[in-house]
């Protein structure tokens, strides 16, 4: 029988904190982080994330493309990537008027820890990088949840 050995969650509701957060293309930004106690190699690490984002629909074709990552140890490019996924939309030119369009990206990841991190608390960061065309803002909610099962 599995037991929850550790749990952490960070939730940033729509419009709170620094939200909305306009993204600069090419720059990877940390959105939030959690800590988990890695007690053994015989455990499962479960991570879940949800991010609400918005594009401004203009009179030109835009293709927003976001890379979401979970990194361990720090938000920067030198920290290892635990999981990575992309989300994008194709939005043809819209001749009527300017309007925002909202999207949500959610994903789950599970893994077993490497022996090198056993016996420590590890910080997991949810990051985002805009690599597409168009103006994109993170509007929320932003959620990162982690649990240790053993």
Short mmCIF file of N, CA and C in Angstrom, two decimals:
data_model
loop_
_atom_site.label_atom_id
_atom_site.label_comp_id
_atom_site.label_asym_id
_atom_site.label_seq_id
_atom_site.Cartn_x
_atom_site.Cartn_y
_atom_site.Cartn_z
N UNK A 1 0.83 -1.18 0.00
CA UNK A 1 0.00 0.00 0.00
C UNK A 1 0.88 1.25 0.00
N UNK A 2 0.58 2.16 -0.88
CA UNK A 2 1.34 3.41 -0.97
C UNK A 2 0.84 4.42 0.05
N UNK A 3 1.77 5.17 0.60
CA UNK A 3 1.45 6.26 1.52
C UNK A 3 2.04 7.55 0.98
N UNK A 4 1.38 8.66 1.28
CA UNK A 4 1.94 9.97 0.95
C UNK A 4 2.95 10.32 2.02
N UNK A 5 4.23 10.39 1.64
CA UNK A 5 5.30 10.67 2.58
C UNK A 5 5.62 12.16 2.68
N UNK A 6 5.37 12.89 1.61
CA UNK A 6 5.60 14.34 1.61
C UNK A 6 4.70 14.95 0.54
N UNK A 7 4.35 16.22 0.75
CA UNK A 7 3.44 16.92 -0.16
C UNK A 7 3.74 18.41 -0.08
N UNK A 8 3.74 19.07 -1.23
CA UNK A 8 3.87 20.52 -1.26
C UNK A 8 3.11 21.04 -2.47
N UNK A 9 2.55 22.24 -2.33
CA UNK A 9 1.74 22.83 -3.39
C UNK A 9 1.91 24.34 -3.35
N UNK A 10 2.02 24.93 -4.52
CA UNK A 10 2.06 26.38 -4.64
C UNK A 10 1.02 26.78 -5.68
N UNK A 11 0.10 27.65 -5.29
CA UNK A 11 -1.00 28.08 -6.16
C UNK A 11 -1.00 29.60 -6.22
N UNK A 12 -0.98 30.13 -7.44
CA UNK A 12 -1.08 31.57 -7.65
C UNK A 12 -2.37 31.81 -8.44
N UNK A 13 -3.40 32.33 -7.79
CA UNK A 13 -4.68 32.55 -8.48
C UNK A 13 -4.58 33.62 -9.57
N UNK A 14 -5.56 33.61 -10.44
CA UNK A 14 -5.63 34.59 -11.53
C UNK A 14 -5.58 36.01 -10.96
N UNK A 15 -4.71 36.83 -11.54
CA UNK A 15 -4.66 38.25 -11.19
C UNK A 15 -4.00 38.59 -9.87
N UNK A 16 -3.36 37.63 -9.20
CA UNK A 16 -2.69 37.93 -7.93
C UNK A 16 -1.18 37.92 -8.13
N UNK A 17 -0.47 38.40 -7.12
CA UNK A 17 0.99 38.44 -7.20
C UNK A 17 1.44 39.29 -8.38
N UNK A 18 2.34 38.75 -9.18
CA UNK A 18 2.87 39.47 -10.34
C UNK A 18 2.05 39.21 -11.61
N UNK A 19 0.91 38.54 -11.47
CA UNK A 19 0.09 38.21 -12.65
C UNK A 19 -0.82 39.37 -13.03
N UNK A 20 -1.03 39.65 -14.28
CA UNK A 20 -0.47 38.95 -15.44
C UNK A 20 1.01 39.28 -15.64
N UNK A 21 1.71 38.32 -16.20
CA UNK A 21 3.15 38.43 -16.43
C UNK A 21 3.41 38.33 -17.93
N UNK A 22 3.79 39.44 -18.55
CA UNK A 22 4.08 39.44 -19.98
C UNK A 22 5.41 38.75 -20.24
N UNK A 23 5.42 37.86 -21.24
CA UNK A 23 6.62 37.09 -21.54
C UNK A 23 7.43 37.74 -22.64
N UNK A 24 8.74 37.74 -22.46
CA UNK A 24 9.68 38.20 -23.48
C UNK A 24 10.16 36.98 -24.25
N UNK A 25 10.03 36.96 -25.57
CA UNK A 25 10.46 35.79 -26.33
C UNK A 25 11.92 35.42 -26.04
N UNK A 26 12.15 34.12 -25.85
CA UNK A 26 13.49 33.60 -25.63
C UNK A 26 13.94 33.52 -24.19
N UNK A 27 13.28 34.22 -23.28
CA UNK A 27 13.69 34.25 -21.88
C UNK A 27 12.92 33.21 -21.07
N UNK A 28 13.65 32.37 -20.34
CA UNK A 28 13.01 31.40 -19.46
C UNK A 28 12.79 32.04 -18.09
N UNK A 29 11.55 32.01 -17.61
CA UNK A 29 11.20 32.63 -16.33
C UNK A 29 10.67 31.61 -15.35
N UNK A 30 11.05 31.75 -14.09
CA UNK A 30 10.50 30.91 -13.03
C UNK A 30 9.12 31.43 -12.67
N UNK A 31 8.15 30.52 -12.57
CA UNK A 31 6.79 30.90 -12.19
C UNK A 31 6.53 30.62 -10.72
N UNK A 32 6.99 29.49 -10.21
CA UNK A 32 6.80 29.12 -8.81
C UNK A 32 7.70 27.94 -8.48
N UNK A 33 7.76 27.57 -7.20
CA UNK A 33 8.58 26.42 -6.80
C UNK A 33 8.00 25.75 -5.56
N UNK A 34 8.42 24.51 -5.37
CA UNK A 34 8.03 23.73 -4.18
C UNK A 34 9.25 22.97 -3.68
N UNK A 35 9.17 22.49 -2.42
CA UNK A 35 10.21 21.66 -1.82
C UNK A 35 9.65 20.28 -1.53
N UNK A 36 10.45 19.24 -1.80
CA UNK A 36 10.07 17.87 -1.47
C UNK A 36 11.23 17.16 -0.80
N UNK A 37 10.92 16.34 0.21
CA UNK A 37 11.91 15.57 0.95
C UNK A 37 12.12 14.24 0.23
N UNK A 38 13.31 14.05 -0.30
CA UNK A 38 13.65 12.82 -1.03
C UNK A 38 14.31 11.87 -0.03
N UNK A 39 13.53 10.93 0.49
CA UNK A 39 13.99 10.10 1.60
C UNK A 39 14.62 8.78 1.18
N UNK A 40 14.39 8.33 -0.04
CA UNK A 40 14.84 7.00 -0.44
C UNK A 40 14.78 6.88 -1.96
N UNK A 41 15.44 5.86 -2.50
CA UNK A 41 15.29 5.58 -3.93
C UNK A 41 14.05 4.73 -4.20
N UNK A 42 13.43 4.22 -3.14
CA UNK A 42 12.25 3.36 -3.28
C UNK A 42 10.96 4.15 -3.15
N UNK A 43 10.94 5.34 -3.70
CA UNK A 43 9.75 6.20 -3.66
C UNK A 43 9.42 6.65 -5.07
N UNK A 44 8.24 7.20 -5.23
CA UNK A 44 7.84 7.81 -6.49
C UNK A 44 7.64 9.30 -6.25
N UNK A 45 8.20 10.11 -7.13
CA UNK A 45 8.01 11.56 -7.11
C UNK A 45 6.94 11.88 -8.15
N UNK A 46 5.85 12.49 -7.71
CA UNK A 46 4.77 12.88 -8.62
C UNK A 46 4.68 14.39 -8.66
N UNK A 47 4.70 14.96 -9.86
CA UNK A 47 4.63 16.41 -10.05
C UNK A 47 3.51 16.73 -11.02
N UNK A 48 2.72 17.76 -10.70
CA UNK A 48 1.62 18.21 -11.57
C UNK A 48 1.69 19.73 -11.66
N UNK A 49 1.37 20.24 -12.84
CA UNK A 49 1.39 21.70 -13.04
C UNK A 49 0.24 22.12 -13.94
N UNK A 50 -0.25 23.33 -13.68
CA UNK A 50 -1.26 23.98 -14.53
C UNK A 50 -0.89 25.44 -14.66
N UNK A 51 -0.96 25.96 -15.88
CA UNK A 51 -0.64 27.37 -16.13
C UNK A 51 -1.69 27.94 -17.08
N UNK A 52 -2.30 29.05 -16.67
CA UNK A 52 -3.22 29.79 -17.53
C UNK A 52 -2.46 30.88 -18.26
N UNK A 53 -2.66 30.96 -19.58
CA UNK A 53 -1.96 31.97 -20.37
C UNK A 53 -2.89 32.57 -21.41
N UNK A 54 -2.48 33.73 -21.91
CA UNK A 54 -3.34 34.51 -22.79
C UNK A 54 -2.52 35.08 -23.95
N UNK A 55 -3.14 35.10 -25.12
CA UNK A 55 -2.54 35.78 -26.28
C UNK A 55 -3.47 36.90 -26.71
N UNK A 56 -2.88 37.91 -27.28
CA UNK A 56 -3.66 39.04 -27.81
C UNK A 56 -3.86 38.79 -29.29
N UNK A 57 -5.09 38.52 -29.70
CA UNK A 57 -5.40 38.25 -31.10
C UNK A 57 -5.42 39.57 -31.86
N UNK A 58 -4.56 39.69 -32.85
CA UNK A 58 -4.39 40.93 -33.60
C UNK A 58 -4.79 40.71 -35.06
N UNK A 59 -4.51 41.70 -35.89
CA UNK A 59 -4.83 41.58 -37.31
C UNK A 59 -3.67 40.97 -38.10
N UNK A 60 -2.98 40.03 -37.50
CA UNK A 60 -1.92 39.29 -38.16
C UNK A 60 -1.90 37.87 -37.59
N UNK A 61 -1.36 36.94 -38.34
CA UNK A 61 -1.26 35.57 -37.86
C UNK A 61 -0.24 35.50 -36.74
N UNK A 62 -0.61 34.84 -35.65
CA UNK A 62 0.33 34.64 -34.55
C UNK A 62 0.39 33.15 -34.22
N UNK A 63 1.55 32.72 -33.77
CA UNK A 63 1.74 31.33 -33.38
C UNK A 63 2.48 31.32 -32.04
N UNK A 64 1.74 31.50 -30.94
CA UNK A 64 2.41 31.43 -29.64
C UNK A 64 2.86 30.00 -29.37
N UNK A 65 4.06 29.86 -28.84
CA UNK A 65 4.60 28.55 -28.50
C UNK A 65 5.34 28.68 -27.19
N UNK A 66 4.89 27.94 -26.19
CA UNK A 66 5.48 28.02 -24.86
C UNK A 66 6.14 26.69 -24.50
N UNK A 67 7.31 26.77 -23.89
CA UNK A 67 8.00 25.60 -23.37
C UNK A 67 7.88 25.67 -21.85
N UNK A 68 7.25 24.66 -21.27
CA UNK A 68 7.13 24.56 -19.82
C UNK A 68 8.13 23.53 -19.33
N UNK A 69 8.85 23.88 -18.27
CA UNK A 69 9.86 22.97 -17.70
C UNK A 69 9.68 22.87 -16.19
N UNK A 70 10.03 21.71 -15.67
CA UNK A 70 10.24 21.56 -14.23
C UNK A 70 11.73 21.31 -14.07
N UNK A 71 12.37 22.17 -13.30
CA UNK A 71 13.81 22.05 -13.03
C UNK A 71 14.02 21.75 -11.55
N UNK A 72 15.09 21.03 -11.26
CA UNK A 72 15.43 20.71 -9.87
C UNK A 72 16.65 21.52 -9.45
N UNK A 73 16.55 22.17 -8.28
CA UNK A 73 17.69 22.86 -7.70
C UNK A 73 17.78 24.34 -7.99
N UNK A 74 17.17 24.80 -9.05
CA UNK A 74 17.22 26.21 -9.40
C UNK A 74 16.45 26.47 -10.67
N UNK A 75 16.13 27.74 -10.93
CA UNK A 75 15.34 28.06 -12.12
C UNK A 75 16.17 28.28 -13.38
N UNK A 76 17.48 28.34 -13.25
CA UNK A 76 18.33 28.70 -14.38
C UNK A 76 18.68 27.53 -15.28
N UNK A 77 19.30 27.86 -16.40
CA UNK A 77 19.63 26.85 -17.41
C UNK A 77 20.68 25.85 -16.94
N UNK A 78 21.41 26.16 -15.87
CA UNK A 78 22.40 25.22 -15.35
C UNK A 78 21.76 24.14 -14.47
N UNK A 79 20.51 24.32 -14.08
CA UNK A 79 19.81 23.33 -13.25
C UNK A 79 19.20 22.26 -14.15
N UNK A 80 19.24 21.00 -13.69
CA UNK A 80 18.75 19.91 -14.54
C UNK A 80 17.24 20.01 -14.81
N UNK A 81 16.87 19.65 -16.03
CA UNK A 81 15.46 19.59 -16.41
C UNK A 81 14.91 18.23 -16.00
N UNK A 82 13.88 18.26 -15.16
CA UNK A 82 13.21 17.03 -14.73
C UNK A 82 12.18 16.62 -15.78
N UNK A 83 11.48 17.60 -16.33
CA UNK A 83 10.45 17.35 -17.33
C UNK A 83 10.27 18.60 -18.18
N UNK A 84 9.93 18.39 -19.45
CA UNK A 84 9.71 19.52 -20.36
C UNK A 84 8.59 19.16 -21.33
N UNK A 85 7.73 20.12 -21.63
CA UNK A 85 6.68 19.95 -22.63
C UNK A 85 6.43 21.29 -23.31
N UNK A 86 5.77 21.24 -24.47
CA UNK A 86 5.45 22.46 -25.21
C UNK A 86 3.96 22.54 -25.46
N UNK A 87 3.47 23.76 -25.57
CA UNK A 87 2.09 23.99 -25.97
C UNK A 87 2.10 25.16 -26.95
N UNK A 88 1.30 25.04 -27.99
CA UNK A 88 1.24 26.11 -28.98
C UNK A 88 -0.15 26.15 -29.61
N UNK A 89 -0.41 27.25 -30.28
CA UNK A 89 -1.68 27.46 -30.98
C UNK A 89 -1.37 28.15 -32.30
N UNK A 90 -2.17 27.86 -33.31
CA UNK A 90 -2.09 28.59 -34.57
C UNK A 90 -3.33 29.47 -34.64
N UNK A 91 -3.13 30.77 -34.68
CA UNK A 91 -4.24 31.72 -34.71
C UNK A 91 -4.10 32.60 -35.94
N UNK A 92 -4.92 32.36 -36.98
CA UNK A 92 -4.82 33.17 -38.20
C UNK A 92 -5.24 34.61 -37.93
N UNK A 93 -4.91 35.48 -38.87
CA UNK A 93 -5.22 36.90 -38.67
C UNK A 93 -6.72 37.10 -38.45
N UNK A 94 -7.01 38.07 -37.62
CA UNK A 94 -8.37 38.34 -37.18
C UNK A 94 -8.68 39.78 -37.54
N UNK A 95 -9.51 39.99 -38.53
CA UNK A 95 -9.72 41.32 -39.10
C UNK A 95 -10.75 42.17 -38.35
N UNK A 96 -11.40 41.63 -37.38
CA UNK A 96 -12.50 42.34 -36.72
C UNK A 96 -12.01 43.35 -35.68
N UNK A 97 -11.45 42.86 -34.60
CA UNK A 97 -10.97 43.73 -33.53
C UNK A 97 -9.97 42.96 -32.68
N UNK A 98 -9.24 43.68 -31.86
CA UNK A 98 -8.25 43.06 -30.99
C UNK A 98 -8.96 42.44 -29.80
N UNK A 99 -8.60 41.19 -29.49
CA UNK A 99 -9.24 40.54 -28.35
C UNK A 99 -8.28 39.52 -27.74
N UNK A 100 -8.38 39.31 -26.42
CA UNK A 100 -7.55 38.30 -25.78
C UNK A 100 -8.19 36.91 -25.90
N UNK A 101 -7.35 35.90 -26.04
CA UNK A 101 -7.79 34.50 -26.06
C UNK A 101 -7.02 33.77 -24.97
N UNK A 102 -7.73 33.03 -24.12
CA UNK A 102 -7.11 32.35 -22.98
C UNK A 102 -6.95 30.86 -23.23
N UNK A 103 -5.87 30.30 -22.68
CA UNK A 103 -5.57 28.87 -22.78
C UNK A 103 -5.09 28.38 -21.42
N UNK A 104 -5.21 27.08 -21.19
CA UNK A 104 -4.64 26.43 -20.01
C UNK A 104 -3.78 25.27 -20.47
N UNK A 105 -2.62 25.13 -19.85
CA UNK A 105 -1.74 24.00 -20.09
C UNK A 105 -1.59 23.25 -18.78
N UNK A 106 -1.82 21.95 -18.81
CA UNK A 106 -1.66 21.10 -17.62
C UNK A 106 -0.84 19.88 -17.99
N UNK A 107 -0.02 19.43 -17.05
CA UNK A 107 0.76 18.21 -17.29
C UNK A 107 1.13 17.56 -15.97
N UNK A 108 1.42 16.26 -16.05
CA UNK A 108 1.84 15.45 -14.91
C UNK A 108 3.14 14.74 -15.28
N UNK A 109 3.96 14.49 -14.26
CA UNK A 109 5.21 13.76 -14.46
C UNK A 109 5.50 12.94 -13.21
N UNK A 110 6.03 11.74 -13.41
CA UNK A 110 6.46 10.93 -12.27
C UNK A 110 7.83 10.36 -12.56
N UNK A 111 8.59 10.16 -11.50
CA UNK A 111 9.92 9.58 -11.64
C UNK A 111 10.38 9.00 -10.32
N UNK A 112 11.42 8.18 -10.40
CA UNK A 112 12.11 7.69 -9.21
C UNK A 112 13.37 8.51 -9.04
N UNK A 113 13.73 8.84 -7.80
CA UNK A 113 14.90 9.71 -7.60
C UNK A 113 16.21 8.99 -7.86
N UNK A 114 17.19 9.76 -8.29
CA UNK A 114 18.54 9.21 -8.41
C UNK A 114 19.16 9.16 -7.01
N UNK A 115 20.06 8.22 -6.78
CA UNK A 115 20.69 8.10 -5.45
C UNK A 115 21.40 9.38 -4.99
N UNK A 116 21.84 10.21 -5.92
CA UNK A 116 22.60 11.41 -5.55
C UNK A 116 21.77 12.45 -4.81
N UNK A 117 20.44 12.39 -4.87
CA UNK A 117 19.62 13.39 -4.17
C UNK A 117 18.89 12.82 -2.95
N UNK A 118 19.09 11.53 -2.68
CA UNK A 118 18.43 10.90 -1.53
C UNK A 118 18.97 11.50 -0.23
N UNK A 119 18.06 11.73 0.72
CA UNK A 119 18.43 12.29 2.01
C UNK A 119 18.47 13.80 2.02
N UNK A 120 17.83 14.43 1.05
CA UNK A 120 17.84 15.89 0.99
C UNK A 120 16.47 16.42 0.59
N UNK A 121 16.26 17.69 0.92
CA UNK A 121 15.09 18.40 0.40
C UNK A 121 15.50 18.99 -0.95
N UNK A 122 14.67 18.78 -1.94
CA UNK A 122 14.95 19.29 -3.28
C UNK A 122 13.90 20.33 -3.65
N UNK A 123 14.35 21.41 -4.25
CA UNK A 123 13.43 22.44 -4.72
C UNK A 123 13.17 22.23 -6.20
N UNK A 124 11.89 22.18 -6.55
CA UNK A 124 11.46 22.00 -7.94
C UNK A 124 10.84 23.31 -8.43
N UNK A 125 11.29 23.78 -9.60
CA UNK A 125 10.83 25.04 -10.17
C UNK A 125 10.00 24.77 -11.42
N UNK A 126 8.89 25.47 -11.54
CA UNK A 126 8.10 25.49 -12.76
C UNK A 126 8.52 26.73 -13.53
N UNK A 127 9.01 26.55 -14.77
CA UNK A 127 9.45 27.67 -15.59
C UNK A 127 8.70 27.68 -16.91
N UNK A 128 8.76 28.82 -17.59
CA UNK A 128 8.14 28.96 -18.91
C UNK A 128 9.08 29.76 -19.81
N UNK A 129 9.07 29.42 -21.09
CA UNK A 129 9.85 30.15 -22.09
C UNK A 129 8.98 30.31 -23.34
N UNK A 130 8.85 31.54 -23.83
CA UNK A 130 8.07 31.84 -25.04
C UNK A 130 9.02 31.77 -26.23
N UNK A 131 8.74 30.84 -27.17
CA UNK A 131 9.61 30.69 -28.34
C UNK A 131 8.83 30.87 -29.65
N UNK A 132 7.62 31.40 -29.56
CA UNK A 132 6.78 31.55 -30.74
C UNK A 132 6.66 32.98 -31.20
N UNK A 133 5.58 33.24 -31.93
CA UNK A 133 5.31 34.55 -32.51
C UNK A 133 4.05 35.11 -31.87
N UNK A 134 4.10 36.35 -31.40
CA UNK A 134 2.95 36.99 -30.79
C UNK A 134 3.20 37.36 -29.34
N UNK A 135 2.31 38.18 -28.79
CA UNK A 135 2.40 38.61 -27.40
C UNK A 135 1.68 37.61 -26.51
N UNK A 136 2.39 37.12 -25.49
CA UNK A 136 1.84 36.12 -24.58
C UNK A 136 2.01 36.62 -23.15
N UNK A 137 1.00 36.39 -22.32
CA UNK A 137 1.07 36.73 -20.90
C UNK A 137 0.60 35.52 -20.09
N UNK A 138 1.27 35.29 -18.97
CA UNK A 138 0.80 34.30 -18.00
C UNK A 138 -0.23 35.02 -17.14
N UNK A 139 -1.46 34.52 -17.14
CA UNK A 139 -2.54 35.19 -16.40
C UNK A 139 -2.98 34.42 -15.17
N UNK A 140 -2.60 33.15 -15.08
CA UNK A 140 -3.01 32.32 -13.97
C UNK A 140 -4.27 31.54 -14.28
N UNK A 141 -4.59 30.61 -13.45
CA UNK A 141 -3.82 30.25 -12.27
C UNK A 141 -2.51 29.57 -12.64
N UNK A 142 -1.55 29.65 -11.73
CA UNK A 142 -0.30 28.92 -11.83
C UNK A 142 -0.26 27.97 -10.64
N UNK A 143 -0.10 26.69 -10.92
CA UNK A 143 -0.11 25.69 -9.86
C UNK A 143 1.02 24.70 -10.08
N UNK A 144 1.77 24.42 -9.03
CA UNK A 144 2.75 23.34 -9.03
C UNK A 144 2.52 22.52 -7.78
N UNK A 145 2.26 21.23 -7.98
CA UNK A 145 1.97 20.32 -6.88
C UNK A 145 2.93 19.15 -6.95
N UNK A 146 3.46 18.75 -5.82
CA UNK A 146 4.34 17.59 -5.77
C UNK A 146 4.04 16.72 -4.58
N UNK A 147 4.21 15.43 -4.77
CA UNK A 147 4.06 14.51 -3.64
C UNK A 147 5.04 13.36 -3.78
N UNK A 148 5.38 12.82 -2.64
CA UNK A 148 6.25 11.66 -2.56
C UNK A 148 5.41 10.49 -2.09
N UNK A 149 5.40 9.42 -2.87
CA UNK A 149 4.67 8.21 -2.51
C UNK A 149 5.66 7.10 -2.20
N UNK A 150 5.38 6.36 -1.14
CA UNK A 150 6.27 5.26 -0.79
C UNK A 150 5.55 4.20 -0.01
#
